mmCIF file of C-alpha atoms in Angstrom:
data_model
loop_
_atom_site.group_PDB
_atom_site.id
_atom_site.type_symbol
_atom_site.label_atom_id
_atom_site.label_comp_id
_atom_site.label_asym_id
_atom_site.label_seq_id
_atom_site.Cartn_x
_atom_site.Cartn_y
_atom_site.Cartn_z
ATOM 1 C CA MET A 18 78.221 204.659 100.666
ATOM 2 C CA ASP A 19 81.560 205.107 100.049
ATOM 3 C CA ASP A 20 83.811 202.992 97.958
ATOM 4 C CA VAL A 21 87.006 201.492 98.617
ATOM 5 C CA LEU A 22 88.765 203.709 96.548
ATOM 6 C CA THR A 23 87.368 206.802 97.537
ATOM 7 C CA LEU A 24 88.511 205.473 101.162
ATOM 8 C CA ILE A 25 92.043 205.192 99.973
ATOM 9 C CA GLU A 26 91.936 208.383 98.416
ATOM 10 C CA ASP A 27 90.908 210.059 101.407
ATOM 11 C CA GLU A 28 93.970 208.647 103.375
ATOM 12 C CA ILE A 29 96.525 209.850 100.862
ATOM 13 C CA PRO A 30 97.702 213.273 103.047
ATOM 14 C CA HIS A 31 98.368 210.802 105.757
ATOM 15 C CA LEU A 32 100.014 208.274 103.873
ATOM 16 C CA ARG A 33 102.224 211.559 102.755
ATOM 17 C CA ARG A 34 102.819 212.469 106.519
ATOM 18 C CA TYR A 35 104.105 208.966 107.493
ATOM 19 C CA ALA A 36 105.668 208.485 104.758
ATOM 20 C CA ARG A 37 107.894 211.302 105.120
ATOM 21 C CA TYR A 38 108.708 210.648 108.692
ATOM 22 C CA LEU A 39 109.604 207.002 107.293
ATOM 23 C CA ALA A 40 112.023 208.660 104.408
ATOM 24 C CA ARG A 41 112.707 211.871 106.234
ATOM 25 C CA ASP A 42 113.008 213.673 102.753
ATOM 26 C CA ALA A 43 109.483 215.000 101.033
ATOM 27 C CA ASN A 44 110.403 213.563 97.496
ATOM 28 C CA LEU A 45 111.281 210.074 98.647
ATOM 29 C CA ALA A 46 108.718 209.870 100.721
ATOM 30 C CA ASP A 47 106.159 210.713 97.921
ATOM 31 C CA ASP A 48 107.392 208.040 95.725
ATOM 32 C CA LEU A 49 106.928 205.772 98.407
ATOM 33 C CA VAL A 50 103.335 207.049 98.967
ATOM 34 C CA GLN A 51 103.160 206.336 95.066
ATOM 35 C CA ASP A 52 104.579 202.496 95.196
ATOM 36 C CA ALA A 53 102.243 202.070 98.139
ATOM 37 C CA LEU A 54 99.051 203.334 96.634
ATOM 38 C CA VAL A 55 99.594 201.593 93.180
ATOM 39 C CA ARG A 56 99.471 198.392 95.505
ATOM 40 C CA ALA A 57 97.413 199.070 97.932
ATOM 41 C CA ILE A 58 94.682 199.932 95.010
ATOM 42 C CA ALA A 59 95.808 196.613 92.839
ATOM 43 C CA SER A 60 95.446 194.237 96.368
ATOM 44 C CA ARG A 61 92.110 196.745 97.404
ATOM 45 C CA ASP A 62 89.795 193.246 97.707
ATOM 46 C CA SER A 63 91.765 191.810 100.515
ATOM 47 C CA TRP A 64 91.313 195.505 102.739
ATOM 48 C CA ARG A 65 88.202 194.179 104.951
ATOM 49 C CA GLN A 66 85.171 196.578 105.814
ATOM 50 C CA GLY A 67 85.116 197.756 109.292
ATOM 51 C CA THR A 68 88.659 197.633 109.643
ATOM 52 C CA ASN A 69 90.545 200.857 109.886
ATOM 53 C CA MET A 70 91.715 201.761 106.530
ATOM 54 C CA ARG A 71 94.160 204.009 107.240
ATOM 55 C CA ALA A 72 96.318 200.877 109.257
ATOM 56 C CA TRP A 73 95.860 198.754 106.470
ATOM 57 C CA LEU A 74 97.330 201.349 103.930
ATOM 58 C CA PHE A 75 100.051 201.744 106.947
ATOM 59 C CA VAL A 76 101.504 198.671 106.866
ATOM 60 C CA ILE A 77 101.853 198.669 103.094
ATOM 61 C CA LEU A 78 103.551 201.598 103.043
ATOM 62 C CA ARG A 79 105.869 200.318 105.978
ATOM 63 C CA ASN A 80 106.442 197.222 103.940
ATOM 64 C CA THR A 81 107.258 199.085 101.139
ATOM 65 C CA PHE A 82 109.677 201.224 102.691
ATOM 66 C CA ILE A 83 111.354 198.214 104.461
ATOM 67 C CA ASN A 84 111.521 196.381 101.132
ATOM 68 C CA ASP A 85 113.279 199.595 99.467
ATOM 69 C CA CYS A 86 115.691 200.112 102.050
ATOM 70 C CA ARG A 87 116.392 196.036 101.966
ATOM 71 C CA ARG A 88 117.076 196.369 98.631
ATOM 72 C CA ALA A 89 119.558 199.545 99.218
ATOM 73 C CA ARG A 90 120.858 197.800 101.578
ATOM 74 C CA ARG A 91 120.266 200.484 104.281
ATOM 75 C CA SER A 92 118.835 199.810 107.676
ATOM 76 C CA PRO A 93 115.736 201.352 107.897
ATOM 77 C CA LEU A 94 113.908 201.567 111.137
ATOM 78 C CA THR A 95 116.977 201.543 113.269
ATOM 79 C CA ALA A 96 118.514 204.564 111.835
ATOM 80 C CA ASP A 97 118.940 206.932 114.085
ATOM 81 C CA ALA A 98 117.231 210.556 114.292
ATOM 82 C CA GLU A 99 120.059 212.626 112.905
ATOM 83 C CA SER A 100 119.831 211.346 109.195
ATOM 84 C CA ALA A 101 119.079 214.070 106.711
ATOM 85 C CA GLY A 102 116.538 216.759 107.945
ATOM 86 C CA GLY A 103 113.425 215.949 109.985
ATOM 87 C CA MET A 104 110.131 215.127 109.291
ATOM 88 C CA LEU A 105 108.617 218.311 110.665
ATOM 89 C CA SER A 106 110.329 220.990 109.465
ATOM 90 C CA VAL A 107 109.437 224.686 111.125
ATOM 91 C CA PRO A 108 106.342 226.181 109.456
ATOM 92 C CA GLY A 109 106.038 229.914 108.222
ATOM 93 C CA ASN A 110 106.177 232.892 109.608
ATOM 94 C CA GLN A 111 102.871 231.819 112.037
ATOM 95 C CA GLU A 112 102.696 233.425 115.512
ATOM 96 C CA SER A 113 103.130 229.812 117.014
ATOM 97 C CA ALA A 114 105.886 229.404 114.539
ATOM 98 C CA CYS A 115 108.639 229.405 117.356
ATOM 99 C CA LEU A 116 106.912 227.217 120.056
ATOM 100 C CA LEU A 117 106.179 224.525 117.388
ATOM 101 C CA GLY A 118 109.753 224.982 116.083
ATOM 102 C CA GLU A 119 111.348 223.845 119.264
ATOM 103 C CA LEU A 120 108.951 220.907 119.584
ATOM 104 C CA ALA A 121 109.800 219.817 116.096
ATOM 105 C CA GLU A 122 113.648 219.797 116.965
ATOM 106 C CA ALA A 123 112.723 218.154 120.198
ATOM 107 C CA PHE A 124 110.817 215.332 118.093
ATOM 108 C CA ASP A 125 113.716 215.177 115.210
ATOM 109 C CA SER A 126 115.930 214.327 118.110
ATOM 110 C CA LEU A 127 113.794 211.303 119.452
ATOM 111 C CA PRO A 128 114.831 207.626 118.452
ATOM 112 C CA LYS A 129 113.118 206.233 115.634
ATOM 113 C CA ASP A 130 110.739 204.065 117.551
ATOM 114 C CA HIS A 131 109.579 207.167 119.683
ATOM 115 C CA GLN A 132 108.716 209.037 116.611
ATOM 116 C CA GLU A 133 107.194 206.434 115.218
ATOM 117 C CA VAL A 134 104.682 205.703 118.038
ATOM 118 C CA LEU A 135 103.883 209.171 118.326
ATOM 119 C CA VAL A 136 103.127 209.766 114.525
ATOM 120 C CA VAL A 137 101.089 206.938 114.287
ATOM 121 C CA VAL A 138 99.099 206.878 117.996
ATOM 122 C CA VAL A 139 98.900 210.923 118.539
ATOM 123 C CA MET A 140 98.985 212.468 115.543
ATOM 124 C CA GLU A 141 96.813 209.768 113.412
ATOM 125 C CA GLY A 142 94.664 209.189 116.268
ATOM 126 C CA MET A 143 95.473 205.061 115.605
ATOM 127 C CA THR A 144 93.902 202.712 118.482
ATOM 128 C CA TYR A 145 97.066 200.658 120.307
ATOM 129 C CA GLU A 146 95.781 197.747 118.611
ATOM 130 C CA ASP A 147 96.077 199.154 114.892
ATOM 131 C CA ALA A 148 99.270 200.733 116.315
ATOM 132 C CA ALA A 149 100.416 197.495 117.160
ATOM 133 C CA SER A 150 99.266 196.003 113.678
ATOM 134 C CA VAL A 151 101.094 198.762 111.686
ATOM 135 C CA LEU A 152 104.331 198.477 113.613
ATOM 136 C CA LYS A 153 104.128 194.786 114.147
ATOM 137 C CA VAL A 154 105.147 194.738 118.081
ATOM 138 C CA PRO A 155 102.499 193.647 120.750
ATOM 139 C CA VAL A 156 99.783 196.087 122.076
ATOM 140 C CA GLY A 157 101.683 196.237 125.593
ATOM 141 C CA THR A 158 104.361 197.528 123.488
ATOM 142 C CA ILE A 159 102.277 200.386 122.478
ATOM 143 C CA ARG A 160 101.502 201.429 125.024
ATOM 144 C CA SER A 161 104.935 201.390 127.390
ATOM 145 C CA ARG A 162 106.739 202.850 124.449
ATOM 146 C CA LEU A 163 104.329 205.557 124.064
ATOM 147 C CA ALA A 164 104.316 206.424 127.970
ATOM 148 C CA ARG A 165 108.244 206.679 127.125
ATOM 149 C CA ALA A 166 107.964 208.694 123.499
ATOM 150 C CA ARG A 167 105.883 211.109 125.214
ATOM 151 C CA LEU A 168 108.308 211.936 128.519
ATOM 152 C CA ALA A 169 111.274 212.084 126.239
ATOM 153 C CA LEU A 170 109.648 214.475 123.969
ATOM 154 C CA ARG A 171 108.982 216.669 127.126
ATOM 155 C CA LYS A 172 112.546 216.354 128.106
ATOM 156 C CA ALA A 173 114.022 217.071 124.889
ATOM 157 C CA VAL A 174 111.902 220.409 124.769
ATOM 158 C CA ASP A 175 113.416 221.515 128.125
ATOM 159 C CA GLY A 176 115.585 219.246 129.686
ATOM 160 C CA TYR A 177 113.563 218.017 132.421
ATOM 161 C CA ASP A 178 113.133 215.149 133.580
ATOM 162 C CA TYR A 179 109.634 214.238 133.836
ATOM 163 C CA THR A 180 107.337 211.546 134.861
ATOM 164 C CA TRP A 181 104.039 210.341 134.644
ATOM 165 C CA GLU A 182 103.817 209.770 138.669
ATOM 166 C CA THR A 183 106.515 211.000 140.727
ATOM 167 C CA PRO A 184 106.635 214.598 142.148
ATOM 168 C CA ALA A 185 106.026 217.399 139.886
ATOM 169 C CA ARG A 186 107.486 220.724 139.694
ATOM 170 C CA ALA A 187 109.646 219.253 136.763
ATOM 171 C CA GLY A 188 108.844 220.575 133.408
ATOM 172 C CA LEU A 189 105.753 223.066 135.015
ATOM 173 C CA ARG A 190 107.537 226.042 133.834
ATOM 174 C CA THR A 191 104.881 228.643 134.012
ATOM 175 C CA PRO A 192 102.672 228.179 130.957
ATOM 176 C CA GLN A 193 103.236 231.947 129.711
ATOM 177 C CA GLN A 194 105.852 231.098 126.943
ATOM 178 C CA GLY A 195 102.996 230.055 125.182
ATOM 179 C CA PRO A 196 101.963 232.050 122.123
ATOM 180 C CA GLY A 197 98.741 232.896 123.836
ATOM 181 C CA THR A 198 96.964 235.413 122.038
ATOM 182 C CA ASP A 199 95.361 236.966 124.945
ATOM 183 C CA GLU A 200 98.931 237.722 126.438
ATOM 184 C CA GLY A 201 99.820 239.280 123.234
ATOM 185 C CA ASN A 202 96.837 241.276 122.970
ATOM 186 C CA ARG A 203 97.562 242.381 126.526
ATOM 187 C CA ARG A 204 100.783 243.394 125.974
ATOM 188 C CA GLU A 205 100.123 245.388 122.423
ATOM 189 C CA LEU A 206 97.703 247.380 124.889
ATOM 190 C CA SER A 207 99.422 248.684 127.604
ATOM 191 C CA MET B 19 83.150 201.177 150.354
ATOM 192 C CA THR B 20 87.137 200.530 149.643
ATOM 193 C CA ARG B 21 89.288 203.723 148.334
ATOM 194 C CA PRO B 22 89.841 203.185 144.659
ATOM 195 C CA GLU B 23 93.248 202.099 143.718
ATOM 196 C CA ALA B 24 95.568 205.332 142.930
ATOM 197 C CA PRO B 25 96.393 204.836 139.210
ATOM 198 C CA SER B 26 99.736 203.728 137.537
ATOM 199 C CA ASP B 27 101.654 205.536 135.136
ATOM 200 C CA LEU B 28 100.146 203.410 132.044
ATOM 201 C CA GLU B 29 96.941 204.042 133.580
ATOM 202 C CA LEU B 30 97.186 207.446 133.881
ATOM 203 C CA GLN B 31 98.379 207.535 130.191
ATOM 204 C CA ASP B 32 95.358 205.218 129.188
ATOM 205 C CA TYR B 33 93.474 207.761 130.725
ATOM 206 C CA LEU B 34 94.502 210.422 128.522
ATOM 207 C CA ASP B 35 94.086 207.988 125.728
ATOM 208 C CA ASN B 36 90.719 207.334 126.471
ATOM 209 C CA ARG B 37 91.213 203.838 126.870
ATOM 210 C CA LEU B 38 89.263 203.334 130.179
ATOM 211 C CA SER B 39 86.020 201.960 131.343
ATOM 212 C CA ALA B 40 83.826 204.875 132.134
ATOM 213 C CA ARG B 41 83.860 203.645 135.674
ATOM 214 C CA ARG B 42 87.478 203.665 136.006
ATOM 215 C CA ALA B 43 88.021 207.099 134.022
ATOM 216 C CA PHE B 44 85.566 208.336 136.858
ATOM 217 C CA GLU B 45 87.398 207.309 139.519
ATOM 218 C CA ILE B 46 90.676 208.504 138.058
ATOM 219 C CA GLU B 47 88.979 212.111 137.544
ATOM 220 C CA ALA B 48 88.361 211.520 141.548
ATOM 221 C CA TYR B 49 91.945 210.876 142.055
ATOM 222 C CA LEU B 50 93.021 213.776 139.588
ATOM 223 C CA MET B 51 90.995 216.377 141.443
ATOM 224 C CA ALA B 52 92.296 215.362 144.978
ATOM 225 C CA ASN B 53 96.349 215.322 143.260
ATOM 226 C CA THR B 54 96.624 219.306 141.566
ATOM 227 C CA SER B 55 100.098 218.082 140.848
ATOM 228 C CA ALA B 56 99.328 214.865 138.917
ATOM 229 C CA ALA B 57 96.190 216.539 137.235
ATOM 230 C CA LEU B 58 98.789 219.062 136.323
ATOM 231 C CA ARG B 59 101.136 216.575 134.718
ATOM 232 C CA ILE B 60 98.829 215.048 132.927
ATOM 233 C CA ARG B 61 97.574 218.597 131.228
ATOM 234 C CA VAL B 62 101.086 219.198 130.366
ATOM 235 C CA LEU B 63 101.181 216.178 128.471
ATOM 236 C CA LYS B 64 97.772 216.742 126.997
ATOM 237 C CA ASP B 65 98.877 219.868 125.542
ATOM 238 C CA GLN B 66 101.841 218.470 124.188
ATOM 239 C CA ASP B 67 99.790 215.841 122.169
ATOM 240 C CA GLU B 68 98.141 218.972 121.216
ATOM 241 C CA ARG B 69 101.132 220.654 119.890
ATOM 242 C CA LEU B 70 102.505 217.700 118.096
ATOM 243 C CA ARG B 71 98.982 217.484 116.394
ATOM 244 C CA ALA B 72 99.406 220.982 115.120
ATOM 245 C CA LEU B 73 102.761 220.296 114.086
ATOM 246 C CA GLY B 74 101.850 217.585 111.846
ATOM 247 C CA ARG B 75 99.022 219.409 110.455
ATOM 248 C CA LYS B 76 101.016 221.303 107.607
ATOM 249 C CA VAL B 77 101.721 217.910 106.117
ATOM 250 C CA ILE B 78 98.115 217.194 106.188
ATOM 251 C CA GLU B 79 97.019 220.577 104.303
ATOM 252 C CA GLU B 80 99.589 220.538 101.331
ATOM 253 C CA SER B 81 97.974 220.128 98.272
ATOM 254 C CA ILE B 82 98.108 216.705 97.237
ATOM 255 C CA PRO B 83 100.455 216.014 93.777
ATOM 256 C CA ARG B 84 98.533 215.094 90.569
ATOM 257 C CA ARG B 85 100.335 212.344 90.100
ATOM 258 C CA PHE B 86 98.493 210.555 92.855
ATOM 259 C CA GLN B 87 95.006 211.436 91.940
ATOM 260 C CA ALA B 88 95.740 210.227 88.533
ATOM 261 C CA ILE B 89 96.436 206.772 90.216
ATOM 262 C CA VAL B 90 93.118 207.154 91.861
ATOM 263 C CA ASP B 91 90.989 208.002 88.778
ATOM 264 C CA THR B 92 92.880 205.648 86.631
ATOM 265 C CA ALA B 93 91.654 202.566 88.877
ATOM 266 C CA ARG B 94 88.178 204.454 88.914
ATOM 267 C CA LEU B 95 88.021 204.414 85.311
ATOM 268 C CA GLU B 96 88.996 200.580 84.778
ATOM 269 C CA ARG B 97 86.644 199.817 87.678
ATOM 270 C CA ASP B 98 83.981 201.438 85.864
ATOM 271 C CA ARG B 99 84.870 199.874 82.305
ATOM 272 C CA VAL B 100 84.195 196.242 83.483
ATOM 273 C CA GLU B 101 80.991 197.251 85.296
ATOM 274 C CA PRO B 102 77.294 196.301 84.233
ATOM 275 C CA GLY B 103 75.218 198.656 82.812
ATOM 276 C CA SER B 104 77.480 197.342 79.769
ATOM 277 C CA ASN B 105 77.446 193.763 78.981
ATOM 278 C CA ASP B 106 80.785 191.782 80.409
ATOM 279 C CA HIS B 107 79.514 191.096 83.941
ATOM 280 C CA GLU B 108 82.219 188.060 84.118
ATOM 281 C CA SER B 109 84.791 190.125 84.190
ATOM 282 C CA GLU B 110 84.604 192.098 87.295
ATOM 283 C CA PRO B 111 86.529 191.253 90.108
ATOM 284 C CA VAL B 112 85.134 189.174 93.008
ATOM 285 C CA GLY B 113 83.238 190.826 95.768
ATOM 286 C CA LYS B 114 83.488 194.315 94.926
ATOM 287 C CA CYS B 115 81.216 196.510 92.722
ATOM 288 C CA GLN B 116 77.619 195.402 94.542
ATOM 289 C CA ASN B 117 76.241 198.173 95.682
ATOM 290 C CA LYS B 118 77.576 200.763 94.463
ATOM 291 C CA ASN B 119 75.980 204.144 93.320
ATOM 292 C CA LYS B 120 76.984 204.646 90.200
ATOM 293 C CA GLY B 121 76.448 207.432 88.158
ATOM 294 C CA GLU B 122 77.899 209.242 91.287
ATOM 295 C CA ASP B 123 81.671 208.443 90.598
ATOM 296 C CA ARG B 124 81.823 208.143 87.048
ATOM 297 C CA THR B 125 79.983 211.189 85.776
ATOM 298 C CA ARG B 126 83.180 212.959 84.903
ATOM 299 C CA TRP B 127 84.360 210.269 83.117
ATOM 300 C CA ASN B 128 81.378 209.580 80.910
ATOM 301 C CA ARG B 129 82.577 211.656 78.210
ATOM 302 C CA GLY B 130 84.531 210.542 75.392
ATOM 303 C CA GLN B 131 85.903 207.675 77.426
ATOM 304 C CA HIS B 132 84.280 204.782 75.675
ATOM 305 C CA THR B 133 86.785 202.767 73.964
#
């Protein structure tokens, strides 16, 4: 059976990702992870078996971040997205770089609360309940904010107003712009 | 038999996030079969989720800075130092260390680490 230290260790990559979103700077983010890691290990007895380790660690990370900001007299989570460099820079020279780059830009243009809920639920796969405990808001807020964030991201990508339920068309450009390997192959053959 | 209610926006999202009962999910699947434009919209958002995850993956794949590993390793070392096998049980932290398989994660530290 895994011991608590191993469970914490396994989450380090996820802590780094969340920290990068919070701090918006890779170095600052890693400093943040370091502080949170030390804190988490020192208080690991208070983690309860059977609860979500990632959510527990994220709460610590987020509190650390907010305290740091308070000390530096910056306002952390209300700050707008434009501040220094996005969290998700464009990946290297992969085939899909262009498409993902577009998405990364769109993501970076979203308000912070939209970004955060997308990171925590979509990327990290947390339940709404765990996300609510990390973000310190009610579950219903997670649910509605997430729905808005998904639509906002969609809109930031292609400018279409997009809804869950109203008549379609919007947002449904032909799917062909993808890097679909099939398509690439076909082009190569012709 | 009554027709199942059409899903609300939030319920469609619940469906996307697998938060519905099997029964309600089944009803919504039926709804989506009959409403191709709604089905397509769900697919677009699902696809967007997947691309977002792909985007986030590269941070996860970066190698972990040594200093983080060092923090965990140090904590292990400290824990194992006060662990049984030796003699000072009373200094163990409460509630920890019971059913642990020693030997497993200590092995790397057993050499030359005695103080």
